[in-house]
Amino acid sequence: MSHGFLAVIMTLAATPAAQAGGQAPAAEGPRTLPLWARALWGLGVILGLSGALFYWKAARIGRRGPDR
């Protein structure tokens, strides 16, 4: 999981907005989110997916019972 988080951070750090000091170039338009917002969104996606996976695995274990 930490490799995925690192990949998201590295990808966000390589964007034109990050290279311009946090300011998006005019060509990207006014809807570009700042780097901190994109990093927070990426963290939320990662935590949400890992939480869903944990919930799914716990539900499967609960259905089978503790014997296996």
mmCIF file with all atom_site columns, C-alpha atoms in Angstrom:
data_model
loop_
_atom_site.group_PDB
_atom_site.id
_atom_site.type_symbol
_atom_site.label_atom_id
_atom_site.label_alt_id
_atom_site.label_comp_id
_atom_site.label_asym_id
_atom_site.label_entity_id
_atom_site.label_seq_id
_atom_site.pdbx_PDB_ins_code
_atom_site.Cartn_x
_atom_site.Cartn_y
_atom_site.Cartn_z
_atom_site.occupancy
_atom_site.B_iso_or_equiv
_atom_site.pdbx_formal_charge
_atom_site.auth_seq_id
_atom_site.auth_comp_id
_atom_site.auth_asym_id
_atom_site.auth_atom_id
_atom_site.pdbx_PDB_model_num
ATOM 1  C CA . MET A 1 1  ? 0.000   0.000   0.000   1.00 0.00 ? 1  MET A CA 1
ATOM 2  C CA . SER A 1 2  ? 2.836   2.418   0.728   1.00 0.00 ? 2  SER A CA 1
ATOM 3  C CA . HIS A 1 3  ? 4.152   2.004   -2.811  1.00 0.00 ? 3  HIS A CA 1
ATOM 4  C CA . GLY A 1 4  ? 0.812   3.135   -4.216  1.00 0.00 ? 4  GLY A CA 1
ATOM 5  C CA . PHE A 1 5  ? 0.783   6.164   -1.931  1.00 0.00 ? 5  PHE A CA 1
ATOM 6  C CA . LEU A 1 6  ? 4.325   7.041   -2.973  1.00 0.00 ? 6  LEU A CA 1
ATOM 7  C CA . ALA A 1 7  ? 3.359   6.718   -6.639  1.00 0.00 ? 7  ALA A CA 1
ATOM 8  C CA . VAL A 1 8  ? 0.434   9.116   -6.160  1.00 0.00 ? 8  VAL A CA 1
ATOM 9  C CA . ILE A 1 9  ? 2.639   11.673  -4.417  1.00 0.00 ? 9  ILE A CA 1
ATOM 10 C CA . MET A 1 10 ? 5.354   11.380  -7.080  1.00 0.00 ? 10 MET A CA 1
ATOM 11 C CA . THR A 1 11 ? 2.779   11.772  -9.855  1.00 0.00 ? 11 THR A CA 1
ATOM 12 C CA . LEU A 1 12 ? 1.288   14.838  -8.204  1.00 0.00 ? 12 LEU A CA 1
ATOM 13 C CA . ALA A 1 13 ? 4.735   16.321  -7.671  1.00 0.00 ? 13 ALA A CA 1
ATOM 14 C CA . ALA A 1 14 ? 5.495   15.980  -11.400 1.00 0.00 ? 14 ALA A CA 1
ATOM 15 C CA . THR A 1 15 ? 2.470   18.021  -12.537 1.00 0.00 ? 15 THR A CA 1
ATOM 16 C CA . PRO A 1 16 ? 2.973   21.429  -14.195 1.00 0.00 ? 16 PRO A CA 1
ATOM 17 C CA . ALA A 1 17 ? 1.179   23.130  -11.297 1.00 0.00 ? 17 ALA A CA 1
ATOM 18 C CA . ALA A 1 18 ? 3.722   21.755  -8.815  1.00 0.00 ? 18 ALA A CA 1
ATOM 19 C CA . GLN A 1 19 ? 6.640   22.800  -11.007 1.00 0.00 ? 19 GLN A CA 1
ATOM 20 C CA . ALA A 1 20 ? 5.249   26.330  -11.243 1.00 0.00 ? 20 ALA A CA 1
ATOM 21 C CA . GLY A 1 21 ? 5.315   26.713  -7.469  1.00 0.00 ? 21 GLY A CA 1
ATOM 22 C CA . GLY A 1 22 ? 1.755   25.597  -6.842  1.00 0.00 ? 22 GLY A CA 1
ATOM 23 C CA . GLN A 1 23 ? 0.258   27.949  -9.436  1.00 0.00 ? 23 GLN A CA 1
ATOM 24 C CA . ALA A 1 24 ? -1.406  26.275  -12.399 1.00 0.00 ? 24 ALA A CA 1
ATOM 25 C CA . PRO A 1 25 ? -0.428  27.496  -15.857 1.00 0.00 ? 25 PRO A CA 1
ATOM 26 C CA . ALA A 1 26 ? -3.087  29.591  -17.606 1.00 0.00 ? 26 ALA A CA 1
ATOM 27 C CA . ALA A 1 27 ? -3.531  26.911  -20.281 1.00 0.00 ? 27 ALA A CA 1
ATOM 28 C CA . GLU A 1 28 ? -4.917  24.442  -17.711 1.00 0.00 ? 28 GLU A CA 1
ATOM 29 C CA . GLY A 1 29 ? -7.846  26.691  -16.850 1.00 0.00 ? 29 GLY A CA 1
ATOM 30 C CA . PRO A 1 30 ? -9.215  27.897  -13.535 1.00 0.00 ? 30 PRO A CA 1
ATOM 31 C CA . ARG A 1 31 ? -10.519 24.527  -12.305 1.00 0.00 ? 31 ARG A CA 1
ATOM 32 C CA . THR A 1 32 ? -7.105  23.033  -11.454 1.00 0.00 ? 32 THR A CA 1
ATOM 33 C CA . LEU A 1 33 ? -6.919  22.117  -7.792  1.00 0.00 ? 33 LEU A CA 1
ATOM 34 C CA . PRO A 1 34 ? -3.876  23.038  -5.716  1.00 0.00 ? 34 PRO A CA 1
ATOM 35 C CA . LEU A 1 35 ? -1.340  20.348  -4.954  1.00 0.00 ? 35 LEU A CA 1
ATOM 36 C CA . TRP A 1 36 ? -2.444  19.909  -1.325  1.00 0.00 ? 36 TRP A CA 1
ATOM 37 C CA . ALA A 1 37 ? -6.036  19.301  -2.436  1.00 0.00 ? 37 ALA A CA 1
ATOM 38 C CA . ARG A 1 38 ? -4.987  16.697  -5.001  1.00 0.00 ? 38 ARG A CA 1
ATOM 39 C CA . ALA A 1 39 ? -2.745  14.979  -2.455  1.00 0.00 ? 39 ALA A CA 1
ATOM 40 C CA . LEU A 1 40 ? -5.600  14.930  0.061   1.00 0.00 ? 40 LEU A CA 1
ATOM 41 C CA . TRP A 1 41 ? -7.963  13.544  -2.583  1.00 0.00 ? 41 TRP A CA 1
ATOM 42 C CA . GLY A 1 42 ? -5.447  10.826  -3.510  1.00 0.00 ? 42 GLY A CA 1
ATOM 43 C CA . LEU A 1 43 ? -5.020  9.897   0.139   1.00 0.00 ? 43 LEU A CA 1
ATOM 44 C CA . GLY A 1 44 ? -8.799  9.666   0.502   1.00 0.00 ? 44 GLY A CA 1
ATOM 45 C CA . VAL A 1 45 ? -9.046  7.387   -2.524  1.00 0.00 ? 45 VAL A CA 1
ATOM 46 C CA . ILE A 1 46 ? -6.313  5.102   -1.190  1.00 0.00 ? 46 ILE A CA 1
ATOM 47 C CA . LEU A 1 47 ? -7.825  4.953   2.302   1.00 0.00 ? 47 LEU A CA 1
ATOM 48 C CA . GLY A 1 48 ? -11.294 4.374   0.875   1.00 0.00 ? 48 GLY A CA 1
ATOM 49 C CA . LEU A 1 49 ? -10.165 1.505   -1.339  1.00 0.00 ? 49 LEU A CA 1
ATOM 50 C CA . SER A 1 50 ? -8.161  -0.135  1.435   1.00 0.00 ? 50 SER A CA 1
ATOM 51 C CA . GLY A 1 51 ? -11.126 0.265   3.803   1.00 0.00 ? 51 GLY A CA 1
ATOM 52 C CA . ALA A 1 52 ? -13.453 -1.338  1.275   1.00 0.00 ? 52 ALA A CA 1
ATOM 53 C CA . LEU A 1 53 ? -11.014 -4.216  0.815   1.00 0.00 ? 53 LEU A CA 1
ATOM 54 C CA . PHE A 1 54 ? -10.750 -4.678  4.592   1.00 0.00 ? 54 PHE A CA 1
ATOM 55 C CA . TYR A 1 55 ? -14.549 -4.634  4.933   1.00 0.00 ? 55 TYR A CA 1
ATOM 56 C CA . TRP A 1 56 ? -14.926 -7.190  2.121   1.00 0.00 ? 56 TRP A CA 1
ATOM 57 C CA . LYS A 1 57 ? -12.303 -9.516  3.643   1.00 0.00 ? 57 LYS A CA 1
ATOM 58 C CA . ALA A 1 58 ? -13.860 -9.221  7.124   1.00 0.00 ? 58 ALA A CA 1
ATOM 59 C CA . ALA A 1 59 ? -17.299 -9.999  5.674   1.00 0.00 ? 59 ALA A CA 1
ATOM 60 C CA . ARG A 1 60 ? -15.912 -13.095 3.935   1.00 0.00 ? 60 ARG A CA 1
ATOM 61 C CA . ILE A 1 61 ? -14.212 -14.288 7.119   1.00 0.00 ? 61 ILE A CA 1
ATOM 62 C CA . GLY A 1 62 ? -17.439 -13.648 9.056   1.00 0.00 ? 62 GLY A CA 1
ATOM 63 C CA . ARG A 1 63 ? -19.465 -15.729 6.600   1.00 0.00 ? 63 ARG A CA 1
ATOM 64 C CA . ARG A 1 64 ? -17.064 -18.664 6.801   1.00 0.00 ? 64 ARG A CA 1
ATOM 65 C CA . GLY A 1 65 ? -16.802 -18.644 10.543  1.00 0.00 ? 65 GLY A CA 1
ATOM 66 C CA . PRO A 1 66 ? -13.690 -18.624 12.737  1.00 0.00 ? 66 PRO A CA 1
ATOM 67 C CA . ASP A 1 67 ? -12.861 -22.343 12.265  1.00 0.00 ? 67 ASP A CA 1
ATOM 68 C CA . ARG A 1 68 ? -11.046 -21.989 8.951   1.00 0.00 ? 68 ARG A CA 1
#
